[in-house]
XYZ file of C-alpha atoms in Angstrom:
662
model
C -19.605 -23.672 -1.302
C -15.922 -22.588 -2.685
C -17.353 -19.846 -4.534
C -19.010 -18.807 -1.102
C -16.215 -19.115 0.951
C -14.014 -16.853 -1.881
C -16.878 -14.254 -2.390
C -15.647 -10.895 0.345
C -19.609 -9.695 1.378
C -18.367 -6.432 2.851
C -21.696 -5.676 4.344
C -22.025 -8.643 6.317
C -18.868 -9.515 7.043
C -18.292 -6.997 9.636
C -21.116 -8.047 11.930
C -20.465 -11.169 12.993
C -19.405 -9.138 16.649
C -23.080 -8.571 16.685
C -23.966 -12.368 17.284
C -21.657 -12.243 20.888
C -23.928 -9.906 23.419
C -27.124 -10.284 23.137
C -27.977 -6.107 23.946
C -26.824 -6.128 20.430
C -30.602 -7.141 19.092
C -31.374 -3.722 19.924
C -28.826 -2.014 18.357
C -29.287 -3.673 14.738
C -31.378 -4.484 11.953
C -30.566 -7.512 10.790
C -31.824 -8.035 7.106
C -32.103 -11.596 7.599
C -34.734 -11.955 10.155
C -37.224 -9.742 9.736
C -39.900 -12.361 11.264
C -42.510 -15.129 10.723
C -43.155 -15.359 6.600
C -46.372 -14.683 6.092
C -48.379 -15.964 3.132
C -47.665 -14.551 -0.009
C -51.375 -13.631 -0.905
C -51.827 -11.554 2.031
C -49.215 -8.710 0.674
C -52.035 -8.436 -2.344
C -54.539 -7.738 0.110
C -52.468 -5.080 2.020
C -51.767 -3.334 -1.458
C -55.143 -3.195 -2.282
C -55.939 -1.197 1.446
C -53.417 0.883 0.726
C -56.192 3.092 -0.780
C -58.295 3.245 2.048
C -55.338 4.185 4.992
C -56.394 7.942 4.669
C -52.891 8.830 6.142
C -52.886 7.165 9.114
C -49.442 6.229 10.693
C -50.659 3.557 12.899
C -51.482 2.063 9.477
C -48.947 2.727 7.857
C -46.668 1.140 10.046
C -48.790 -1.911 10.603
C -48.323 -2.253 6.353
C -44.891 -1.789 5.961
C -44.479 -4.328 8.835
C -46.182 -6.657 7.314
C -45.033 -6.744 3.670
C -41.070 -6.884 4.828
C -42.529 -10.460 6.597
C -43.890 -11.755 2.817
C -41.778 -14.331 0.928
C -38.086 -13.248 0.058
C -38.943 -13.725 -3.585
C -42.294 -11.908 -3.202
C -40.509 -8.894 -1.424
C -38.268 -8.286 -4.372
C -40.799 -8.051 -6.915
C -43.023 -5.180 -4.581
C -41.082 -2.298 -5.108
C -41.768 -2.140 -8.293
C -45.433 -2.181 -8.080
C -47.449 1.121 -8.282
C -49.374 0.464 -5.258
C -46.310 0.249 -3.189
C -45.120 3.638 -3.982
C -48.074 4.850 -2.927
C -48.272 3.499 0.660
C -44.231 4.834 0.058
C -46.079 8.510 -0.749
C -48.726 8.129 1.862
C -46.186 7.881 4.173
C -43.663 10.313 3.120
C -46.805 12.699 3.110
C -47.849 11.688 7.193
C -43.947 11.619 8.148
C -43.778 14.368 11.000
C -47.427 12.324 12.268
C -45.108 9.236 13.501
C -43.757 8.651 16.389
C -39.858 7.838 16.566
C -40.469 4.228 17.437
C -42.692 3.631 14.264
C -41.005 5.751 11.856
C -38.315 3.648 13.026
C -40.047 0.536 12.560
C -41.010 2.005 9.029
C -37.733 2.165 8.380
C -36.062 -1.498 9.291
C -39.101 -2.216 6.394
C -37.221 -1.138 4.042
C -34.040 -2.731 5.275
C -36.236 -6.651 4.682
C -38.432 -4.848 1.921
C -34.248 -3.426 0.265
C -35.834 -0.053 -0.810
C -33.111 1.333 -3.347
C -31.160 3.509 -0.851
C -31.971 6.646 -3.490
C -35.408 6.250 -2.714
C -37.895 9.178 -2.424
C -39.450 7.512 0.734
C -36.141 8.018 2.433
C -35.124 10.732 1.675
C -38.470 11.879 3.597
C -36.087 9.640 6.552
C -33.126 11.159 6.744
C -34.537 14.128 6.834
C -37.027 13.649 9.717
C -34.229 11.314 11.806
C -31.803 14.449 11.748
C -34.192 16.766 12.843
C -35.369 14.641 15.466
C -32.026 13.042 17.131
C -32.328 15.636 20.054
C -35.127 13.919 21.150
C -34.094 10.459 20.834
C -31.809 7.712 23.271
C -28.152 6.117 22.042
C -30.080 2.814 20.771
C -32.642 4.301 18.817
C -29.916 6.464 17.419
C -28.217 3.313 16.662
C -29.956 1.063 15.607
C -31.504 4.241 12.780
C -27.232 4.174 11.589
C -27.189 0.826 11.414
C -30.403 0.743 9.401
C -29.138 3.131 7.131
C -26.051 0.939 7.186
C -28.207 -1.453 5.836
C -29.444 0.405 3.393
C -26.096 1.417 2.153
C -27.126 5.091 1.843
C -24.814 7.754 2.526
C -26.212 9.771 5.432
C -23.285 12.337 6.062
C -25.749 15.148 8.322
C -26.891 12.098 9.741
C -23.618 10.787 11.096
C -22.769 14.588 12.012
C -25.320 14.653 14.401
C -24.816 11.575 16.263
C -21.201 11.970 16.703
C -21.541 15.077 18.374
C -25.102 13.715 20.114
C -22.957 10.571 21.369
C -19.623 13.450 22.727
C -21.970 14.741 24.937
C -23.467 11.882 26.229
C -20.052 9.640 26.181
C -20.648 8.934 29.790
C -24.081 7.168 28.458
C -22.341 4.038 26.430
C -22.718 0.483 27.652
C -20.223 -1.420 25.745
C -22.226 -3.044 22.958
C -23.040 0.648 21.931
C -19.458 1.753 22.241
C -18.213 -0.836 19.707
C -21.405 -0.546 17.948
C -20.239 3.563 17.458
C -16.958 2.334 16.220
C -18.786 -0.002 13.782
C -20.729 3.119 12.257
C -17.549 5.223 12.498
C -15.628 3.128 10.252
C -18.873 1.836 7.674
C -19.063 5.522 7.439
C -14.995 6.164 6.591
C -15.546 9.014 9.043
C -13.356 10.235 12.379
C -15.038 12.405 14.334
C -11.335 14.490 16.040
C -13.560 15.360 19.202
C -14.203 11.614 20.279
C -11.042 10.113 19.233
C -9.535 11.015 22.722
C -12.622 9.517 24.248
C -12.489 6.402 22.397
C -8.598 6.055 23.382
C -9.850 5.750 26.836
C -13.120 3.908 26.907
C -10.488 1.164 24.819
C -7.953 1.115 28.224
C -11.283 0.840 30.290
C -12.558 -2.123 28.483
C -9.900 -3.591 27.274
C -10.419 -6.689 29.327
C -14.336 -6.695 28.323
C -14.068 -6.738 24.946
C -14.388 -10.065 23.122
C -11.980 -11.186 20.547
C -14.599 -10.262 18.334
C -15.239 -7.450 19.259
C -11.854 -6.659 19.296
C -11.516 -6.966 15.844
C -14.972 -4.784 15.377
C -13.018 -2.139 17.327
C -9.634 -2.619 14.987
C -11.121 -2.335 11.949
C -14.147 0.857 12.390
C -10.480 2.539 13.666
C -8.799 1.375 10.253
C -11.863 2.474 8.053
C -12.222 5.753 9.207
C -8.728 6.125 8.956
C -8.560 7.157 12.760
C -5.178 7.560 14.881
C -4.187 6.036 18.189
C -1.250 6.491 20.414
C 1.426 3.903 20.318
C 0.101 2.859 23.994
C -3.545 2.003 23.189
C -2.458 -0.359 19.813
C 0.693 -1.721 21.857
C -2.145 -2.967 24.712
C -4.763 -3.744 21.891
C -2.340 -6.552 20.391
C -0.424 -7.806 23.588
C -3.900 -9.094 24.270
C -4.445 -10.166 21.373
C -0.459 -12.021 21.557
C -1.720 -14.263 23.992
C -5.025 -15.238 22.704
C -4.789 -15.357 18.788
C -5.520 -18.917 18.480
C -8.718 -18.588 19.721
C -9.825 -15.362 17.944
C -11.589 -15.375 14.267
C -9.692 -15.771 11.178
C -12.335 -12.534 10.168
C -11.225 -10.721 13.467
C -7.363 -10.950 13.842
C -6.817 -9.792 9.820
C -8.571 -6.851 11.460
C -6.365 -6.145 14.298
C -3.625 -6.483 11.456
C -4.879 -4.111 9.453
C -4.791 -1.368 12.282
C -1.442 -2.292 13.473
C -0.057 -1.664 9.747
C -1.604 1.668 9.933
C 0.031 2.576 12.808
C 3.032 0.908 11.887
C 3.285 -1.143 14.581
C 6.246 -4.015 15.199
C 4.797 -5.736 17.946
C 7.096 -9.083 17.401
C 4.689 -10.891 19.762
C 1.634 -11.011 18.030
C 4.570 -11.224 14.913
C 5.921 -14.123 16.436
C 2.823 -15.612 16.861
C 0.932 -14.725 14.052
C 4.108 -17.130 12.217
C 2.307 -20.058 14.428
C -1.443 -19.572 13.972
C -1.411 -18.306 10.418
C 0.248 -21.162 7.624
C -2.275 -23.940 8.890
C -5.243 -21.921 8.535
C -4.452 -20.112 4.960
C -5.988 -22.315 3.062
C -9.283 -21.399 4.872
C -9.093 -17.656 4.304
C -10.462 -15.447 1.270
C -8.110 -14.462 -0.346
C -8.944 -10.782 0.796
C -7.871 -11.738 4.500
C -4.665 -13.495 2.981
C -3.362 -10.218 1.240
C -3.770 -8.405 4.405
C -1.729 -10.802 6.178
C 0.850 -10.474 3.414
C 0.725 -6.982 3.292
C 1.212 -6.353 6.736
C 4.820 -8.177 6.859
C 5.451 -6.562 3.535
C 4.137 -2.942 4.834
C 6.048 -3.543 8.078
C 9.074 -5.075 6.609
C 9.503 -8.638 9.241
C 10.022 -11.253 7.338
C 8.203 -14.551 7.895
C 9.329 -17.446 5.601
C 6.880 -19.690 6.899
C 4.015 -17.415 5.992
C 5.172 -16.325 2.831
C 5.660 -19.842 1.533
C 2.084 -20.888 3.106
C 0.358 -17.491 1.220
C 2.365 -18.856 -2.125
C 1.318 -22.456 -2.095
C -2.171 -21.647 -1.407
C -2.266 -18.550 -3.949
C -2.675 -20.218 -7.482
C -6.126 -22.006 -6.841
C -7.626 -19.105 -5.446
C -5.402 -16.708 -8.306
C -9.062 -16.000 -9.515
C -10.606 -14.350 -6.605
C -7.987 -11.518 -6.849
C -9.171 -7.782 -7.718
C -6.561 -6.032 -9.524
C -5.786 -4.531 -6.365
C -5.112 -8.018 -4.714
C -2.979 -9.372 -7.188
C -0.815 -5.745 -7.055
C -0.175 -6.452 -3.320
C 0.572 -9.876 -3.290
C 3.701 -9.152 -6.044
C 4.408 -5.707 -4.432
C 4.541 -7.557 -1.188
C 6.556 -10.084 -2.379
C 9.110 -8.010 -4.299
C 9.504 -5.770 -1.145
C 10.206 -8.190 1.247
C 13.050 -9.915 -2.329
C 10.810 -13.457 -1.030
C 10.830 -15.450 -4.181
C 8.997 -18.926 -3.370
C 9.494 -22.697 -3.418
C 7.215 -22.709 -6.342
C 7.963 -19.151 -7.763
C 7.443 -19.820 -11.078
C 3.696 -21.108 -10.337
C 3.274 -18.192 -8.467
C 4.662 -15.702 -10.907
C 2.922 -16.795 -13.813
C -0.584 -17.152 -11.992
C -0.069 -13.479 -10.851
C 1.251 -12.520 -13.678
C -1.676 -13.961 -15.691
C -4.809 -12.638 -13.369
C -3.286 -8.920 -14.206
C -4.056 -9.165 -17.230
C -7.253 -10.541 -17.317
C -7.763 -7.451 -14.723
C -6.187 -4.690 -17.239
C -9.478 -3.185 -17.972
C -9.583 -2.125 -13.382
C -6.555 -0.819 -13.680
C -7.317 1.856 -16.338
C -9.490 3.004 -13.379
C -6.749 2.271 -10.719
C -3.540 3.080 -12.129
C -1.562 3.346 -8.982
C -2.318 -0.600 -8.173
C -0.418 -1.855 -11.819
C 2.995 0.543 -11.266
C 2.516 -1.685 -7.615
C 2.312 -4.895 -9.213
C 5.058 -4.131 -11.467
C 7.403 -2.223 -8.867
C 7.200 -5.725 -6.965
C 8.073 -7.561 -10.326
C 11.270 -5.655 -11.135
C 11.851 -6.075 -7.296
C 12.461 -9.854 -8.157
C 13.765 -9.095 -11.536
C 10.827 -10.221 -13.372
C 9.720 -7.739 -16.407
C 6.945 -8.705 -18.153
C 7.370 -6.432 -21.263
C 3.548 -7.025 -22.521
C 2.031 -4.982 -18.937
C 5.380 -2.675 -19.333
C 4.532 -1.293 -22.357
C 1.163 -0.721 -21.461
C 2.194 1.434 -18.008
C 4.358 3.750 -19.711
C 2.230 4.553 -22.689
C 1.823 7.674 -22.944
C -2.395 7.490 -22.467
C -1.859 5.282 -18.945
C 1.337 8.091 -17.581
C -1.767 10.388 -18.070
C -4.394 7.878 -16.329
C -1.330 8.323 -13.363
C -1.356 11.977 -13.211
C -5.162 11.893 -12.441
C -4.790 9.536 -9.616
C -5.369 10.608 -5.803
C -1.900 8.565 -4.939
C 1.957 10.408 -6.076
C 3.065 7.741 -8.940
C 5.189 9.802 -10.488
C 7.844 7.781 -8.272
C 7.007 4.290 -9.792
C 6.771 5.603 -12.880
C 10.211 6.996 -12.406
C 11.495 3.600 -10.762
C 9.893 1.411 -13.558
C 11.302 3.594 -16.415
C 14.927 3.425 -15.712
C 15.023 0.377 -14.142
C 13.958 -1.741 -17.266
C 16.279 1.051 -19.057
C 19.323 -0.682 -17.582
C 17.801 -4.394 -16.827
C 16.318 -4.937 -19.910
C 18.289 -3.990 -23.062
C 16.485 -5.625 -25.619
C 12.912 -3.657 -24.524
C 11.107 -2.024 -27.735
C 8.057 -0.824 -26.058
C 7.209 2.090 -24.765
C 9.242 4.452 -22.857
C 8.915 7.264 -20.664
C 9.461 11.033 -22.854
C 13.248 12.499 -21.562
C 11.918 15.708 -20.582
C 9.232 13.682 -17.933
C 12.821 11.744 -16.491
C 14.005 15.457 -16.642
C 10.972 16.516 -14.275
C 11.665 13.355 -12.066
C 15.822 13.023 -11.639
C 15.070 16.951 -10.490
C 12.349 16.212 -7.745
C 14.951 13.288 -6.952
C 17.950 14.872 -5.760
C 16.343 18.210 -4.797
C 14.574 15.361 -2.471
C 17.767 14.200 -1.584
C 18.978 17.556 -0.595
C 16.423 18.443 2.347
C 16.182 14.674 3.529
C 19.227 12.700 2.694
C 22.322 14.222 1.985
C 22.140 16.108 5.406
C 21.724 13.037 7.564
C 24.608 12.720 9.866
C 25.896 9.027 9.042
C 26.077 10.527 5.850
C 27.699 13.630 6.385
C 30.385 11.836 8.980
C 31.164 9.486 6.193
C 31.990 12.025 3.655
C 33.344 14.203 6.014
C 36.072 11.525 7.081
C 36.418 9.803 3.517
C 37.527 13.607 1.725
C 39.929 13.659 4.922
C 41.373 9.952 3.821
C 41.251 10.198 0.398
C 43.024 13.979 -0.119
C 39.564 15.953 -0.606
C 36.421 16.699 -1.937
C 37.728 15.594 -6.009
C 38.902 12.116 -4.484
C 34.445 11.796 -3.760
C 31.156 12.498 -4.513
C 27.843 12.178 -2.832
C 25.126 12.004 -4.299
C 22.114 9.616 -5.910
C 23.801 6.946 -8.722
C 20.771 5.863 -9.821
C 17.784 8.516 -8.694
C 15.125 6.423 -9.233
C 16.452 4.202 -6.243
C 15.420 7.503 -3.976
C 18.751 6.518 -1.782
C 22.468 8.309 -1.915
C 25.540 7.178 -2.397
C 29.519 7.952 -1.850
C 31.292 7.413 -5.294
C 35.090 6.526 -4.891
C 37.421 5.979 -7.884
C 40.548 4.177 -7.316
C 43.531 3.136 -10.160
C 43.999 -0.324 -10.771
C 46.820 0.018 -7.931
C 44.532 1.092 -5.530
C 44.892 4.330 -5.507
C 42.376 7.521 -5.755
C 41.939 8.787 -8.618
C 40.555 12.651 -8.461
C 37.228 13.192 -10.656
C 34.965 15.426 -9.009
C 35.679 18.826 -10.394
C 32.934 21.638 -10.384
C 34.397 22.535 -13.736
C 33.365 19.434 -16.070
C 35.033 19.390 -18.885
C 33.040 19.481 -22.097
C 32.756 16.583 -24.211
C 32.079 15.809 -27.805
C 28.195 15.385 -28.562
C 26.943 12.482 -30.054
C 24.345 11.906 -32.921
C 23.083 9.906 -34.624
C 20.842 6.616 -34.580
C 24.034 3.846 -33.918
C 27.286 5.327 -33.289
C 30.497 2.196 -33.689
C 32.919 1.118 -31.073
C 35.411 2.927 -32.193
C 38.730 3.452 -29.647
C 37.989 6.785 -29.486
C 34.589 6.440 -27.816
C 36.288 3.562 -25.625
C 38.759 5.524 -24.276
C 36.240 8.153 -23.461
C 33.762 5.552 -21.856
C 36.355 4.479 -19.498
C 37.903 8.259 -18.713
C 35.277 9.601 -18.712
C 34.685 11.649 -15.143
C 31.749 11.233 -13.069
C 29.494 14.918 -14.173
C 26.648 16.739 -12.074
C 24.900 14.299 -13.644
C 24.042 10.925 -12.563
C 25.551 7.700 -14.104
C 21.306 7.013 -14.909
C 21.461 9.706 -17.455
C 23.963 7.059 -19.755
C 22.211 5.493 -22.767
C 21.691 1.992 -21.964
C 23.185 -0.024 -24.332
C 25.893 2.479 -23.946
C 26.173 1.076 -19.584
C 25.576 -2.451 -21.373
C 29.310 -2.363 -22.820
C 31.338 -1.005 -19.845
C 29.955 -3.662 -17.460
C 30.415 -6.076 -19.893
C 34.220 -5.300 -20.246
C 34.893 -4.849 -16.607
C 33.198 -8.659 -16.519
C 35.595 -9.521 -18.829
C 38.336 -8.133 -17.537
C 37.581 -9.417 -13.982
C 37.040 -5.798 -12.476
C 34.794 -3.427 -13.172
C 35.627 -0.651 -15.643
C 35.230 3.130 -15.192
C 32.209 3.774 -17.221
C 32.299 7.346 -17.312
C 29.014 8.703 -18.028
C 28.129 10.544 -21.504
C 28.183 14.983 -21.309
C 25.661 16.290 -19.953
C 23.918 17.684 -23.272
C 24.458 13.949 -25.259
C 21.386 12.078 -24.395
C 19.040 15.270 -26.485
C 20.226 14.620 -29.561
C 19.408 10.891 -29.059
C 15.695 9.844 -29.821
C 13.681 7.445 -27.394
C 13.549 5.154 -29.677
C 17.471 5.836 -31.029
C 19.495 3.068 -28.849
C 23.398 3.577 -29.273
C 24.542 -0.572 -30.193
C 28.244 -1.019 -28.921
C 28.732 -4.856 -28.364
C 31.541 -5.511 -26.105
C 33.918 -8.416 -27.880
C 34.644 -11.495 -25.891
C 37.607 -10.805 -24.655
C 39.717 -7.415 -24.854
C 43.802 -6.943 -25.469
C 46.335 -5.601 -22.337
C 45.866 -2.225 -23.675
C 41.730 -1.958 -23.035
C 42.518 -3.525 -20.167
C 40.131 -1.092 -17.042
C 42.042 1.449 -15.463
C 39.768 2.374 -12.080
C 37.798 0.940 -10.146
C 34.201 2.522 -9.408
C 33.334 2.302 -5.668
C 29.140 2.554 -4.920
C 29.767 3.357 -1.026
C 26.431 2.594 0.384
C 25.552 4.530 4.255
C 22.418 2.734 4.999
C 20.318 2.372 8.143
C 17.646 0.172 9.567
C 14.976 1.290 6.782
C 16.772 -0.815 4.507
C 16.439 -3.951 5.749
C 13.948 -6.379 7.101
C 12.632 -5.363 10.509
C 15.715 -7.388 13.274
C 17.429 -9.043 10.081
C 20.450 -7.955 7.569
C 18.164 -8.941 4.884
C 17.964 -5.625 2.457
C 14.525 -5.057 1.518
C 13.740 -5.367 -2.790
C 14.422 -1.838 -3.616
C 17.384 -1.553 -2.240
C 18.474 -5.328 -3.674
C 17.232 -3.223 -6.834
C 19.979 -0.592 -6.515
C 22.768 -2.906 -5.337
C 21.855 -5.518 -8.950
C 21.590 -1.949 -11.193
C 25.128 -0.306 -9.891
C 26.909 -3.842 -10.425
C 25.336 -4.070 -14.121
C 26.668 -0.451 -14.432
C 29.768 -1.591 -13.840
C 30.589 -0.313 -9.691
C 31.823 -2.609 -7.064
C 29.383 -1.834 -4.796
C 30.402 -1.463 -0.429
C 28.623 -1.246 2.721
C 28.249 0.536 5.882
C 25.953 -1.067 6.963
C 23.826 0.130 9.830
C 24.999 -2.007 12.364
C 28.545 -1.527 12.089
C 28.564 2.297 10.517
C 26.082 4.000 13.393
C 27.996 2.636 16.464
C 31.536 3.861 15.266
C 29.384 7.354 15.001
C 30.663 7.916 19.317
C 34.099 6.491 18.982
C 37.263 8.039 18.500
C 37.996 9.584 14.684
C 40.977 6.780 14.481
C 38.449 4.525 14.719
C 36.503 5.548 11.907
C 38.540 6.496 9.779
C 40.623 2.775 10.562
C 37.221 0.990 9.436
C 36.567 3.203 6.785
C 40.256 2.310 5.202
C 39.689 -1.327 5.711
C 36.268 -0.603 3.565
C 37.701 1.272 0.855
C 41.183 -0.439 0.351
C 40.779 -4.624 1.086
C 40.733 -5.625 -2.545
C 38.685 -8.480 -0.872
C 35.873 -6.372 -0.645
């Protein structure tokens, strides 16, 4: 029974709404109810009579109808018999002689007989129904479309003509016909553009008349067909669901959440009510349903510890039912919301184990493995065997063939491993890819990030306050984290230090596999300036040593970047062997503090909270590991100040930059 509960039947589950009104019986072909069962012996008698049918449409229709009522075990063996093939051949030969009701009955019989979707008889029926569309009524058209769905046959031409017909006869649609049409649109994965405006008007007109299951079916149809609907319509649907959620089946509710997620709508009354209704239901929901609920929270950046904890407690016992996609989405959602549940070890270990089991699926869907590994990286978990596989040349090539843009994810994973896993010995991305991805991130920042008013204003005021542009650099210290920083250097006495010069001083190149930790090299690292290249280019061991020096001294060290051409002489598997001693003489104490000022916005935080999302937690953690002091200009403080006087803004920035407690 547990297996039945967990298995997700994509063909039957979406059809639950059809049981709510008797009108659906005329619009649907229920493959579970072919009619009263006939004795098995009658099947042989019918097939022996095939040779005598003489292409009579009435006789052929009667043969199909009676055969479809045989016991299920006999129907399964029927399709492979030569006499049945002969019957199908007779039907195909006489197909234009059939009346439309008889032809529909033949198609319904094919559903009950489980005729394969590529069968020649179905080819003939497809062509004939396309020819007859304009002579059929809406009830017949929707019934035929439902038969095609039950047969799992793709019929794009028929659906295209059906949608054109529905567009012309829109006002004739009854409420059940409208819902069934939305179901067909969803199962066909097509969004007929000319229908969408009329769909919205119909939803609004009958919103209070739909059953809750029908609302779920409408949302699923819109979601599967990637149909855009207005915020007004989605909000009206969410308003009704939030008031009647306890009476709604979990399946229908999950379908509404899918569309809410797709519309990117943060409907707070619904989400708050969901936090009350869903946790007790979690143990009874199948794994795909739980995944979609969890993904809704992470996609909308809405943190609800009660829901997430309930999911985490239920998941380990259900994890074997996770597809590769499900495991990835769970890890991404928990990492995105930066939540480690009370049973975190059991939770994460069970999912990582399932990823190993499903690794063959990730070869086909590489995006899911990267999704999973990034979710783990957000919460500081780095399973080295999986990372080693994800960074191999073979897997990277698979990502190039994906329909998704995965370069940013590869870049974030690779650089995070370099910074946070100094002992990692597995595969790495080649330097040229890092360079390519870095340039891609910087180009995006120049067009989309540096020009944002809140960043432009902070940059201008800080330059004025510190004494000029040489005291500040607006750039991406960590390009793989996809957000910018305002970098400032201060001496230990709090005095600003100029470091942003257009012409960087040339530095010596590092060569060889290992470099001894000499006083000269340490001096170079401490005094190094921030070149146009981001500090993320510095070799991992050098950065770790710089960080440790700052920690031991009680303040971050300067740890400047290596010269721009230094890394090109270090092979991917060759690391600088720099070990920080447990303590330092006074002469080696840090001479400056590097600030990484964060001008954040709402998208960096969970909805209506001050809880940072996983990617931005990862960024701040890695900045600290590289020796930076992270200074926040949170949006709830900085954005209101943008409308205040210059002196108020300068006073705020002065406090943020120079207050030792911060």
